[in-house]
Short mmCIF file of C-alpha atoms in Angstrom, two decimals:
data_model
loop_
_atom_site.label_atom_id
_atom_site.label_comp_id
_atom_site.label_asym_id
_atom_site.label_seq_id
_atom_site.Cartn_x
_atom_site.Cartn_y
_atom_site.Cartn_z
CA MET A 1 -0.03 0.12 -0.05
CA LYS A 2 3.05 2.32 0.55
CA LYS A 3 4.23 1.82 -2.89
CA ALA A 4 0.65 2.61 -4.20
CA PHE A 5 0.55 5.67 -2.23
CA LEU A 6 3.83 6.87 -3.54
CA LEU A 7 2.66 6.55 -7.15
CA ILE A 8 -0.39 8.57 -6.37
CA VAL A 9 1.81 11.49 -5.05
CA VAL A 10 3.95 11.00 -8.20
CA ILE A 11 1.09 11.38 -10.46
CA PHE A 12 -0.22 14.39 -8.53
CA THR A 13 3.15 15.85 -8.68
CA PHE A 14 3.34 15.59 -12.58
CA SER A 15 -0.37 16.81 -12.70
CA SER A 16 0.89 20.06 -10.90
CA CYS A 17 3.65 20.84 -13.01
CA VAL A 18 2.56 19.90 -16.53
CA VAL A 19 -0.41 20.96 -18.39
CA VAL A 20 -0.68 19.71 -21.96
CA LYS A 21 -3.01 22.03 -23.92
CA GLU A 22 -5.86 20.36 -26.25
CA TYR A 23 -3.88 21.25 -29.36
CA GLU A 24 -0.75 19.67 -28.04
CA LYS A 25 -2.64 16.33 -27.53
CA VAL A 26 -2.24 15.06 -31.13
CA ASN A 27 -0.19 11.97 -29.70
CA ILE A 28 -2.03 11.57 -26.69
CA ASN A 29 -5.24 11.01 -28.60
CA ASP A 30 -3.91 8.50 -30.89
CA PRO A 31 -6.06 5.08 -30.51
CA ASP A 32 -3.04 3.28 -29.33
CA MET A 33 -2.57 5.38 -26.31
CA LYS A 34 -5.84 4.73 -24.93
CA LEU A 35 -5.57 3.85 -21.12
CA THR A 36 -7.83 0.79 -21.49
CA ASN A 37 -7.69 -2.60 -22.97
CA TYR A 38 -8.67 -2.66 -26.65
CA GLY A 39 -12.22 -3.81 -27.41
CA ILE A 40 -11.28 -7.08 -29.36
CA ASP A 41 -9.11 -8.23 -26.05
CA ARG A 42 -12.33 -9.14 -24.21
CA PHE A 43 -12.21 -12.51 -25.07
CA ASN A 44 -8.46 -13.14 -24.12
CA THR A 45 -9.21 -11.13 -20.77
CA ASN A 46 -12.39 -13.41 -20.07
CA ALA A 47 -10.34 -16.67 -20.88
CA LEU A 48 -7.61 -15.54 -18.31
CA LEU A 49 -10.45 -14.74 -15.74
CA TYR A 50 -11.40 -18.52 -15.93
CA ARG A 51 -7.68 -19.76 -16.01
CA GLU A 52 -6.44 -17.80 -13.17
CA ALA A 53 -7.27 -17.29 -9.37
CA THR A 54 -7.05 -13.45 -9.68
CA SER A 55 -9.42 -10.96 -11.40
CA GLY A 56 -10.01 -7.11 -11.71
CA GLY A 57 -7.68 -4.28 -12.05
CA ASN A 58 -8.20 -3.96 -15.78
CA GLY A 59 -10.86 -1.36 -15.84
CA GLY A 60 -13.39 -3.98 -16.85
CA LYS A 61 -15.09 -6.72 -14.92
CA THR A 62 -13.64 -7.42 -11.28
CA SER A 63 -15.58 -10.80 -10.66
CA GLY A 64 -18.94 -12.18 -10.65
CA GLY A 65 -21.34 -12.92 -13.62
CA CYS A 66 -19.86 -16.36 -13.93
CA GLY A 67 -18.96 -19.24 -11.78
CA CYS A 68 -15.60 -18.84 -12.79
CA ASN A 69 -14.02 -16.26 -10.51
CA MET B 1 -36.03 -13.97 -21.75
CA LYS B 2 -38.43 -11.71 -19.86
CA ASN B 3 -35.77 -10.20 -18.05
CA ILE B 4 -33.87 -9.44 -21.34
CA ILE B 5 -36.99 -7.63 -22.63
CA LYS B 6 -37.39 -5.68 -19.19
CA PHE B 7 -33.67 -4.38 -19.38
CA VAL B 8 -34.18 -3.24 -22.87
CA LEU B 9 -37.33 -1.37 -22.47
CA PHE B 10 -35.67 0.09 -19.28
CA PHE B 11 -32.95 1.64 -21.10
CA PHE B 12 -34.90 2.75 -24.23
CA THR B 13 -37.15 4.77 -21.69
CA ILE B 14 -34.28 6.35 -20.19
CA ALA B 15 -32.98 7.17 -23.61
CA THR B 16 -36.26 8.78 -24.76
CA PHE B 17 -36.06 11.24 -21.68
CA ALA B 18 -32.44 11.95 -22.57
CA GLN B 19 -33.32 12.96 -26.06
CA ASN B 20 -35.97 15.61 -24.71
CA ASP B 21 -33.35 17.09 -22.43
CA SER B 22 -30.82 17.79 -25.36
CA THR B 23 -29.55 21.29 -25.94
CA LYS B 24 -29.81 23.19 -28.99
CA VAL B 25 -26.39 24.74 -28.68
CA TYR B 26 -23.93 23.20 -30.98
CA LYS B 27 -21.64 20.65 -29.55
CA LYS B 28 -19.40 18.13 -30.90
CA ARG B 29 -21.16 14.89 -30.59
CA VAL B 30 -19.66 12.44 -28.26
CA LEU B 31 -20.20 9.59 -30.84
CA GLU B 32 -20.79 10.72 -34.54
CA SER B 33 -23.01 8.02 -35.64
CA THR B 34 -24.11 4.46 -34.85
CA GLU B 35 -21.33 1.71 -34.73
CA VAL B 36 -21.89 -1.91 -34.80
CA ASP B 37 -19.04 -4.35 -33.95
CA PHE B 38 -19.07 -7.91 -34.86
CA LEU B 39 -16.60 -9.97 -32.81
CA MET B 40 -15.70 -13.61 -32.68
CA SER B 41 -13.25 -15.61 -31.09
CA TYR B 42 -12.10 -19.32 -30.78
CA TYR B 43 -10.40 -20.82 -27.90
CA GLU B 44 -8.45 -24.31 -27.31
CA GLN B 45 -6.72 -25.49 -24.28
CA ASN B 46 -5.48 -28.77 -22.97
CA GLY B 47 -3.68 -29.84 -19.62
CA ASP B 48 -3.80 -32.84 -16.93
CA ASN B 49 -5.15 -31.36 -14.16
CA ALA B 50 -8.91 -31.13 -14.67
CA SER B 51 -10.76 -29.96 -11.58
CA VAL B 52 -14.09 -31.79 -12.29
CA THR B 53 -12.01 -35.10 -11.90
CA GLY B 54 -10.22 -33.82 -8.84
CA GLY B 55 -6.89 -32.52 -10.10
CA ILE B 56 -6.21 -35.25 -12.32
CA GLY B 57 -7.58 -35.71 -16.02
CA THR B 58 -7.94 -34.17 -19.40
CA GLU B 59 -8.65 -30.35 -19.47
CA GLU B 60 -9.64 -30.31 -23.17
CA LEU B 61 -11.72 -27.42 -23.95
CA THR B 62 -12.95 -25.65 -27.11
CA ASP B 63 -15.04 -22.26 -27.14
CA LEU B 64 -16.70 -20.36 -29.84
CA SER B 65 -17.92 -17.02 -28.78
CA PRO B 66 -19.71 -14.71 -31.42
CA THR B 67 -20.74 -11.17 -30.11
CA ILE B 68 -22.39 -8.23 -31.34
CA VAL B 69 -22.11 -4.72 -29.92
CA VAL B 70 -24.19 -1.78 -31.09
CA SER B 71 -23.41 1.76 -30.05
CA ILE B 72 -26.16 4.31 -30.68
CA PRO B 73 -25.74 8.08 -30.31
CA LEU B 74 -29.29 9.16 -28.71
CA ASN B 75 -28.15 12.96 -28.96
CA GLU B 76 -25.06 15.02 -28.76
CA ASP B 77 -24.32 13.69 -25.16
CA ASP B 78 -25.81 10.36 -24.72
CA ILE B 79 -24.81 6.94 -25.94
CA LEU B 80 -26.70 3.62 -25.82
CA THR B 81 -24.79 0.31 -25.92
CA VAL B 82 -26.25 -3.14 -26.34
CA ASP B 83 -23.91 -6.17 -26.09
CA PHE B 84 -25.03 -9.65 -26.89
CA GLY B 85 -22.81 -12.66 -27.07
CA ILE B 86 -22.85 -16.21 -26.61
CA SER B 87 -20.18 -18.66 -25.69
CA ALA B 88 -20.57 -22.25 -27.12
CA TYR B 89 -18.13 -24.64 -25.54
CA THR B 90 -17.21 -28.28 -25.43
CA SER B 91 -15.42 -29.58 -22.41
CA ALA B 92 -13.94 -32.92 -21.61
CA SER B 93 -13.74 -32.37 -17.95
CA SER B 94 -17.31 -30.92 -17.64
CA SER B 95 -18.27 -33.87 -19.65
CA ASN B 96 -17.04 -36.18 -16.60
CA LEU B 97 -19.49 -34.89 -14.42
CA ASN B 98 -20.87 -38.20 -15.31
CA PRO B 99 -17.74 -40.27 -16.54
CA PHE B 100 -19.86 -43.48 -16.96
CA ASP B 101 -21.16 -42.50 -20.32
CA LYS B 102 -24.90 -41.42 -20.79
CA SER B 103 -26.39 -44.74 -20.18
CA GLY B 104 -25.08 -44.67 -16.56
CA ALA B 105 -23.18 -46.79 -14.38
CA SER B 106 -25.77 -49.83 -14.32
CA VAL B 107 -25.04 -50.80 -17.77
CA GLU B 108 -25.08 -54.48 -18.21
CA SER B 109 -21.59 -54.70 -20.08
CA GLY B 110 -19.87 -53.19 -17.03
CA ALA B 111 -19.35 -49.56 -16.14
CA LYS B 112 -16.53 -47.91 -17.40
CA GLY B 113 -14.88 -44.20 -16.90
CA THR B 114 -11.79 -42.32 -16.89
CA PRO B 115 -10.64 -38.84 -16.26
CA TRP B 116 -8.61 -39.04 -19.15
CA LEU B 117 -11.25 -39.00 -21.99
CA ALA B 118 -14.43 -36.98 -22.60
CA ALA B 119 -17.75 -38.76 -21.86
CA SER B 120 -20.67 -38.50 -23.96
CA GLY B 121 -23.00 -37.01 -21.31
CA ALA B 122 -25.28 -33.91 -21.43
CA SER B 123 -22.51 -31.96 -19.58
CA ALA B 124 -20.00 -32.41 -22.45
CA SER B 125 -21.25 -29.01 -24.19
CA ASP B 126 -23.14 -25.99 -23.26
CA ILE B 127 -24.08 -22.44 -24.53
CA TRP B 128 -23.68 -19.22 -22.31
CA TYR B 129 -25.70 -16.24 -23.28
CA GLY B 130 -24.99 -12.91 -22.02
CA LEU B 131 -26.73 -9.57 -22.60
CA ASN B 132 -25.27 -6.28 -21.42
CA THR B 133 -26.82 -2.86 -21.93
CA ALA B 134 -25.41 0.49 -21.04
CA TYR B 135 -26.20 4.05 -20.92
CA SER B 136 -23.69 7.09 -20.75
CA HIS B 137 -24.08 10.71 -20.49
CA SER B 138 -21.62 13.55 -20.90
CA SER B 139 -21.88 16.81 -19.68
CA ASP B 140 -21.92 19.88 -22.17
CA ASP B 141 -18.24 20.65 -21.48
CA ARG B 142 -17.45 17.04 -21.54
CA ASN B 143 -15.82 17.21 -18.10
CA PHE B 144 -18.33 15.01 -16.27
CA ILE B 145 -19.58 11.55 -17.64
CA TRP B 146 -21.67 9.26 -15.79
CA GLU B 147 -22.58 5.53 -16.97
CA ALA B 148 -25.08 2.94 -15.81
CA HIS B 149 -25.36 -0.60 -17.10
CA ALA B 150 -27.21 -3.75 -16.41
CA SER B 151 -26.57 -7.25 -17.52
CA TYR B 152 -28.09 -10.89 -17.63
CA ALA B 153 -26.09 -13.89 -18.36
CA THR B 154 -27.28 -17.64 -18.33
CA GLU B 155 -25.97 -21.21 -18.73
CA TYR B 156 -26.97 -24.77 -17.71
CA ASP B 157 -25.91 -24.62 -14.05
CA TYR B 158 -25.65 -20.47 -13.41
CA THR B 159 -27.64 -17.56 -13.75
CA SER B 160 -26.47 -13.89 -13.23
CA ILE B 161 -27.92 -10.40 -13.02
CA GLY B 162 -25.56 -7.59 -12.80
CA PHE B 163 -25.90 -3.87 -12.56
CA GLY B 164 -23.66 -0.99 -11.87
CA GLY B 165 -22.45 2.63 -12.70
CA SER B 166 -19.64 5.06 -12.82
CA THR B 167 -18.90 8.69 -12.89
CA ALA B 168 -15.71 10.29 -14.35
CA LYS B 169 -14.66 13.83 -13.63
CA LEU B 170 -12.06 15.36 -15.92
CA PHE B 171 -10.12 18.56 -14.67
CA ASN B 172 -6.76 20.29 -15.01
CA GLN B 173 -7.69 21.17 -18.74
CA LYS B 174 -8.64 17.51 -19.23
CA ASN B 175 -5.23 16.33 -18.13
CA THR B 176 -6.51 14.57 -15.09
CA GLU B 177 -9.40 12.15 -14.98
CA LEU B 178 -10.83 10.39 -11.72
CA ASN B 179 -13.13 7.60 -12.24
CA ILE B 180 -15.20 5.94 -9.55
CA GLY B 181 -17.64 3.15 -10.10
CA PHE B 182 -19.41 0.29 -8.53
CA GLN B 183 -20.71 -3.24 -9.79
CA VAL B 184 -23.17 -5.80 -8.34
CA TYR B 185 -23.67 -9.20 -9.46
CA LEU B 186 -26.64 -11.25 -7.85
CA ASP B 187 -25.70 -14.74 -9.36
CA ASN B 188 -27.05 -18.11 -8.56
CA TRP B 189 -26.07 -21.53 -9.16
CA ILE B 190 -28.40 -24.33 -10.55
CA PRO B 191 -26.10 -26.81 -9.02
CA GLU B 192 -25.00 -30.10 -10.83
CA TYR B 193 -23.09 -32.51 -8.98
CA PRO B 194 -20.75 -35.39 -9.75
CA THR B 195 -23.02 -38.39 -10.67
CA GLU B 196 -21.84 -40.88 -8.10
CA LEU B 197 -22.40 -38.32 -5.27
CA ASP B 198 -25.68 -37.16 -6.41
CA SER B 199 -26.74 -40.74 -7.02
CA TYR B 200 -25.48 -41.91 -3.64
CA LEU B 201 -27.82 -39.42 -1.57
CA GLU B 202 -30.60 -40.36 -4.10
CA ALA B 203 -30.20 -43.99 -3.37
CA GLY B 204 -30.45 -43.45 0.25
CA GLU B 205 -26.70 -44.05 0.82
CA ASP B 206 -27.39 -47.72 -0.04
CA LEU B 207 -24.76 -49.16 -2.62
CA ASN B 208 -27.05 -51.94 -3.45
CA ASN B 209 -29.96 -49.71 -4.44
CA GLY B 210 -30.86 -47.26 -7.43
CA TYR B 211 -27.73 -46.24 -9.38
CA PHE B 212 -25.37 -48.59 -7.87
CA ASN B 213 -27.49 -51.67 -8.20
CA GLY B 214 -25.64 -54.35 -9.86
CA VAL B 215 -22.27 -52.15 -9.99
CA SER B 216 -19.12 -53.71 -8.91
CA ILE B 217 -17.00 -51.31 -6.88
CA LEU B 218 -13.44 -52.05 -6.37
CA ASN B 219 -10.89 -51.17 -3.61
CA GLN B 220 -7.40 -49.95 -3.90
CA ASP B 221 -6.16 -53.35 -4.50
CA GLY B 222 -8.47 -54.01 -7.34
CA PHE B 223 -10.99 -56.43 -5.27
CA GLU B 224 -14.58 -56.16 -5.50
CA ILE B 225 -16.11 -54.95 -2.24
CA ASP B 226 -19.02 -56.30 -0.14
CA LYS B 227 -21.34 -53.37 -0.62
CA SER B 228 -23.27 -54.16 2.56
CA GLY B 229 -20.15 -53.36 4.67
CA ASN B 230 -20.30 -56.61 6.47
CA SER B 231 -16.75 -57.56 5.46
CA GLY B 232 -14.61 -54.56 5.20
CA PRO B 233 -14.83 -50.91 4.47
CA ILE B 234 -17.15 -49.40 1.81
CA TRP B 235 -17.03 -46.37 -0.24
CA ASN B 236 -18.85 -43.79 2.11
CA PRO B 237 -18.71 -40.02 1.09
CA GLU B 238 -19.99 -38.68 4.35
CA ASN B 239 -18.69 -35.04 3.94
CA PHE B 240 -20.97 -34.66 0.77
CA ASP B 241 -24.42 -32.78 0.91
CA PHE B 242 -26.55 -30.63 -1.42
CA ILE B 243 -26.02 -27.03 -1.69
CA ASN B 244 -28.43 -25.10 0.52
CA ASP B 245 -27.45 -21.48 -0.29
CA LYS B 246 -27.19 -21.35 -4.01
CA SER B 247 -26.42 -17.56 -4.15
CA ARG B 248 -22.97 -16.15 -5.21
CA ASN B 249 -23.11 -12.26 -5.01
CA THR B 250 -20.34 -10.11 -5.87
CA TYR B 251 -19.97 -6.34 -4.83
CA SER B 252 -17.08 -4.21 -6.23
CA VAL B 253 -15.83 -0.64 -6.06
CA SER B 254 -13.44 0.63 -8.70
CA VAL B 255 -11.43 3.80 -8.51
CA SER B 256 -8.79 5.00 -11.15
CA LEU B 257 -6.88 8.26 -11.65
CA SER B 258 -5.40 8.93 -15.07
CA GLN B 259 -2.85 11.65 -15.78
CA ILE B 260 -1.47 13.14 -18.85
CA VAL B 261 2.34 13.35 -17.93
CA SER B 262 3.44 14.83 -21.25
CA LYS B 263 2.54 15.45 -24.85
CA ASN B 264 3.67 11.86 -25.61
CA ALA B 265 3.00 9.92 -22.19
CA GLN B 266 0.16 9.24 -19.99
CA GLY B 267 -0.70 6.80 -17.19
CA VAL B 268 -3.40 5.62 -14.81
CA LEU B 269 -3.28 4.25 -11.34
CA PHE B 270 -6.24 2.05 -10.43
CA PHE B 271 -7.48 -0.57 -7.70
CA ASP B 272 -10.74 -2.36 -6.97
CA LEU B 273 -12.35 -3.56 -3.74
CA VAL B 274 -14.22 -6.81 -4.17
CA GLN B 275 -16.37 -8.79 -1.71
CA GLN B 276 -17.96 -12.19 -2.69
CA LYS B 277 -20.62 -13.94 -0.54
CA GLY B 278 -22.28 -17.17 -0.92
CA TRP B 279 -21.43 -20.55 -2.50
CA LEU B 280 -18.03 -19.66 -4.01
CA SER B 281 -17.10 -23.39 -4.75
CA ASN B 282 -17.95 -24.91 -7.83
CA PRO B 283 -20.12 -27.66 -7.09
CA ILE B 284 -18.91 -30.06 -10.07
CA GLN B 285 -15.57 -30.14 -8.87
CA ARG B 286 -14.42 -33.31 -7.17
CA VAL B 287 -12.01 -33.59 -4.20
CA TYR B 288 -10.13 -36.88 -2.91
CA PHE B 289 -9.00 -37.39 0.59
CA LYS B 290 -5.74 -38.92 1.38
CA ASP B 291 -7.19 -40.11 4.79
CA LYS B 292 -9.84 -42.14 3.26
CA GLU B 293 -9.84 -45.25 1.18
CA ASN B 294 -9.89 -45.35 -2.46
CA PHE B 295 -12.74 -46.90 -4.23
CA TYR B 296 -13.21 -47.40 -7.94
CA ILE B 297 -15.63 -48.47 -10.75
CA GLY B 298 -14.26 -50.18 -13.81
CA ASN B 299 -11.32 -52.26 -14.95
CA SER B 300 -9.39 -53.34 -11.84
CA GLU B 301 -6.01 -53.61 -13.93
CA SER B 302 -5.92 -50.06 -14.63
CA ILE B 303 -6.01 -48.85 -11.01
CA PRO B 304 -2.08 -48.86 -10.79
CA ILE B 305 -1.94 -46.45 -13.75
CA TYR B 306 -5.09 -44.21 -12.58
CA THR B 307 -3.08 -41.00 -13.04
CA SER B 308 -1.66 -41.83 -16.38
CA ARG B 309 -3.16 -41.17 -19.85
CA GLU B 310 -3.07 -44.77 -20.41
CA ASN B 311 -5.85 -45.30 -17.99
CA THR B 312 -8.91 -45.58 -20.27
CA ASP B 313 -11.43 -47.69 -18.16
CA VAL B 314 -11.29 -46.94 -14.29
CA PHE B 315 -12.73 -44.25 -12.40
CA HIS B 316 -12.14 -43.07 -8.74
CA LEU B 317 -15.21 -42.51 -6.92
CA ALA B 318 -15.23 -38.86 -5.53
CA ASP B 319 -15.06 -38.22 -1.64
CA ASP B 320 -16.62 -34.86 -1.73
CA ILE B 321 -17.06 -31.59 -3.88
CA GLU B 322 -14.72 -28.72 -3.37
CA LYS B 323 -15.50 -26.59 -0.31
CA LEU B 324 -14.36 -23.19 -0.06
CA PRO B 325 -15.19 -20.26 2.33
CA ASP B 326 -18.54 -18.35 1.91
CA THR B 327 -16.79 -15.14 1.70
CA ARG B 328 -13.76 -13.76 -0.27
CA HIS B 329 -12.25 -10.16 -0.45
CA LYS B 330 -9.93 -9.20 -3.22
CA ILE B 331 -7.93 -6.20 -3.87
CA PRO B 332 -6.20 -5.67 -7.18
CA ILE B 333 -4.20 -2.35 -7.60
CA GLY B 334 -2.05 -1.50 -10.66
CA LEU B 335 -1.22 0.91 -13.40
CA ARG B 336 -0.87 1.36 -16.94
CA PHE B 337 1.75 3.63 -18.70
CA ASN B 338 1.75 4.38 -22.39
CA TYR B 339 4.33 6.17 -24.25
CA PHE B 340 4.10 7.55 -27.68
CA ILE B 341 7.73 7.03 -29.26
CA ASN B 342 6.94 8.50 -32.63
CA GLU B 343 4.47 8.17 -35.43
CA PHE B 344 5.58 4.38 -36.08
CA LEU B 345 6.07 3.12 -32.45
CA THR B 346 4.07 3.36 -29.22
CA VAL B 347 4.74 1.36 -25.95
CA ARG B 348 1.76 0.33 -23.86
CA THR B 349 2.66 -1.27 -20.41
CA TYR B 350 0.49 -2.76 -17.62
CA TYR B 351 1.12 -4.02 -13.99
CA ARG B 352 -1.05 -5.43 -11.56
CA TYR B 353 -0.56 -6.66 -7.88
CA TYR B 354 -3.24 -8.81 -6.63
CA TYR B 355 -4.19 -9.94 -2.95
CA ASP B 356 -7.24 -11.77 -1.56
CA ASP B 357 -7.89 -13.20 1.84
CA TRP B 358 -7.83 -16.82 0.41
CA GLY B 359 -4.18 -16.46 0.45
CA VAL B 360 -3.76 -15.82 -3.27
CA TYR B 361 -1.13 -13.31 -4.28
CA SER B 362 -0.26 -12.43 -7.75
CA HIS B 363 1.93 -10.09 -10.19
CA THR B 364 0.98 -9.39 -13.69
CA ALA B 365 3.02 -7.48 -16.19
CA ASN B 366 2.08 -7.02 -19.74
CA VAL B 367 3.73 -4.97 -22.43
CA GLU B 368 2.46 -4.30 -26.10
CA VAL B 369 4.16 -2.43 -28.72
CA PRO B 370 1.91 -1.21 -31.57
CA ILE B 371 3.92 -0.68 -34.66
CA LYS B 372 2.27 1.40 -37.48
CA ILE B 373 3.44 -0.03 -40.70
CA SER B 374 1.29 2.20 -42.92
CA ASP B 375 -1.32 4.65 -42.56
CA LYS B 376 -4.03 1.98 -42.31
CA PHE B 377 -2.07 -1.07 -40.91
CA THR B 378 -0.84 -1.54 -37.23
CA LEU B 379 0.96 -4.68 -35.92
CA TYR B 380 0.53 -5.44 -32.26
CA PRO B 381 3.13 -7.83 -30.75
CA SER B 382 2.70 -8.32 -27.04
CA PHE B 383 3.93 -10.44 -23.94
CA ARG B 384 2.59 -11.06 -20.60
CA TYR B 385 3.98 -12.60 -17.73
CA TYR B 386 1.79 -13.86 -14.62
CA THR B 387 2.61 -15.62 -11.20
CA GLN B 388 0.47 -16.48 -8.37
CA THR B 389 0.59 -18.34 -5.12
CA ALA B 390 -1.65 -21.17 -4.11
CA ALA B 391 -5.04 -20.62 -2.20
CA ASP B 392 -4.69 -21.99 1.24
CA TYR B 393 -7.23 -24.59 0.73
CA PHE B 394 -5.49 -26.21 -2.58
CA ALA B 395 -4.00 -29.51 -2.46
CA PRO B 396 -3.31 -31.87 -5.54
CA TYR B 397 -5.28 -35.01 -6.50
CA ASN B 398 -5.99 -37.38 -3.45
CA GLU B 399 -4.01 -34.92 -0.99
CA ASN B 400 -6.76 -33.08 0.81
CA ILE B 401 -7.82 -34.00 4.24
CA SER B 402 -11.21 -34.82 5.26
CA THR B 403 -11.24 -33.06 8.48
CA ASP B 404 -10.53 -29.73 7.09
CA ASN B 405 -13.25 -27.15 6.57
CA TYR B 406 -12.27 -26.15 3.21
CA TYR B 407 -10.34 -28.10 0.44
CA THR B 408 -10.06 -28.02 -3.39
CA SER B 409 -7.86 -29.53 -6.03
CA ASP B 410 -8.67 -26.81 -8.59
CA TYR B 411 -5.26 -26.04 -10.30
CA ASP B 412 -6.44 -22.68 -11.14
CA LEU B 413 -5.97 -21.93 -7.41
CA SER B 414 -2.74 -23.58 -7.47
CA LYS B 415 0.81 -22.05 -7.29
CA PHE B 416 1.93 -21.43 -10.94
CA ASN B 417 3.42 -18.84 -13.57
CA ALA B 418 2.39 -18.16 -16.81
CA ASN B 419 3.59 -16.66 -20.10
CA GLN B 420 1.58 -15.31 -22.89
CA TYR B 421 2.70 -14.16 -26.17
CA GLY B 422 0.61 -12.20 -28.61
CA PHE B 423 0.41 -10.95 -32.11
CA GLY B 424 -2.27 -9.09 -33.95
CA VAL B 425 -2.93 -6.84 -36.72
CA SER B 426 -5.33 -3.78 -37.15
CA TYR B 427 -6.87 -2.21 -40.37
CA THR B 428 -8.26 1.20 -39.86
CA ASP B 429 -9.94 3.14 -42.48
CA ILE B 430 -11.07 6.56 -40.81
CA PHE B 431 -12.84 7.50 -44.03
CA THR B 432 -14.95 4.26 -43.82
CA LYS B 433 -14.60 3.94 -48.00
CA ALA B 434 -15.58 0.38 -48.11
CA ASN B 435 -19.41 -0.08 -47.52
CA VAL B 436 -21.93 -2.85 -46.78
CA TRP B 437 -25.36 -1.58 -47.12
CA LYS B 438 -25.62 1.72 -45.18
CA PHE B 439 -22.44 0.88 -43.24
CA GLY B 440 -18.92 1.83 -43.74
CA ILE B 441 -16.00 -0.48 -42.50
CA LYS B 442 -13.85 1.44 -39.86
CA ASN B 443 -11.85 -1.22 -38.26
CA VAL B 444 -10.81 -4.64 -38.90
CA ASP B 445 -8.96 -6.49 -35.94
CA LEU B 446 -7.31 -10.00 -35.70
CA ARG B 447 -5.48 -11.17 -32.46
CA PHE B 448 -3.72 -14.31 -31.71
CA HIS B 449 -2.50 -15.35 -27.94
CA GLN B 450 -0.60 -18.40 -26.93
CA TYR B 451 -0.69 -19.09 -23.20
CA ASP B 452 1.50 -21.43 -21.40
CA ARG B 453 1.25 -22.33 -17.69
CA SER B 454 4.02 -23.81 -15.55
CA ASN B 455 1.79 -26.84 -14.35
CA GLY B 456 1.33 -27.90 -18.09
CA LEU B 457 -1.83 -26.32 -19.05
CA SER B 458 -1.52 -24.77 -22.57
CA ALA B 459 -4.08 -22.65 -24.50
CA TRP B 460 -4.44 -20.55 -27.61
CA ILE B 461 -7.24 -17.99 -28.73
CA VAL B 462 -7.90 -16.21 -32.02
CA SER B 463 -9.88 -13.35 -31.83
CA GLY B 464 -11.57 -11.11 -34.83
CA ALA B 465 -13.60 -7.94 -35.00
CA ILE B 466 -15.02 -5.56 -37.68
CA LYS B 467 -16.40 -2.27 -36.87
CA PHE B 468 -19.10 -0.73 -39.16
CA VAL B 469 -20.24 2.77 -38.72
CA MET B 470 -23.63 3.99 -40.20
CA GLN B 471 -23.25 6.42 -42.95
#
């Protein structure tokens, strides 16, 4: 948890010193820069949900909805 | 089916209100026009540790999953998404819920079964159906977004009703985004049990009655036992009983904080808090105790080679189904960090640490490097490393203890690590020149992943998707 807290601090530190304007976000807005899984990866993510004891932390389903995890 | 209709009606009602509320001031639409995604995947796996047969046996499985996702812009601010999919699978291990083939153990020619071959019973294949409907609204300045969703899913031994919502707040000139969401699943088992255990209780615990009438039961030495119990021990799965509480509910809260770090880099930090309550074991999964004598049905000569694939005609009678605690708390926490190196190359990274109160800890690391080889084609090589500790209640085949409160031989809860290699290709045409009726093709995606676990399970999956945009 300490590491997580440190990461939050780091991110907020960045946020306080850098502001990227809308017109400067060409690269940030590239589809491959999205901070989520691609839609097509849903099947692979679902297979891993069945084959591993863990779940969650991917911005999608955490648990439930199946008898798998 | 009634539930599905209710969900759809509910969301269309909301959609109607939302349309009336739209403003006449010009705004860029959140979604320009209706999009339709057709997706499909095919999955295959194999391994030697099937949980249905107590941690030993074939894990052969195939799954085909066609899915359609329709996203409809209801006005400048609101989007309705309907997602329907099925998952049609065949599973050798599930088929061994009844390993003695569909005619049952009492066949005249003698009952045979094995954990190493698929049986021909009803549980050999099934179809899962799932419907998810979501509605999202963005504020006029696009700095506040809320979303609500509901889902329904069913398969032969399980039903699920889910709902949830989330809000996202963007600030710092849209450089920072805080997202908070919740999710509830109210699931229920329609329990199926291993045939011998189910039949044992139905026959009044009498091995000369019902299903077991006329069937020879063998001991570890291969000798037929006296089923009356007058001259030695008999098979007696005394721990087994039918499930009373069939519910399996999940409650989760998710928080994420994303931040643009520079013109070329951004990241997100996230965590979930998950609580599960109810029957968290899977009633089809057998357990064998090392402090109980072993009993078999089938060919006595194959008992010494029971755990090898050469065993084609003897089956070990279960001592119980797996038992796990009725609560579980999970905490996954992690981050993503993406870096735009140049117009050809991007690096996408992901790390997650996971902890739960069943004793499972895990680390997951993933890196993906999209390579744009032209203005329309991108390649997606990727690698994922995963490692986990075993749950406190896991033991291999025939290694659990009957006096423990909880036990399982499900190798998904064992200690292992896994590597996954992936490769994909994507075609994108932002001008959607190719048309099918009123729809233009915007994206075509193809992905392949090979997954290898340190305990021998191996799997691969190929997925494809086509996105159409209404013109």
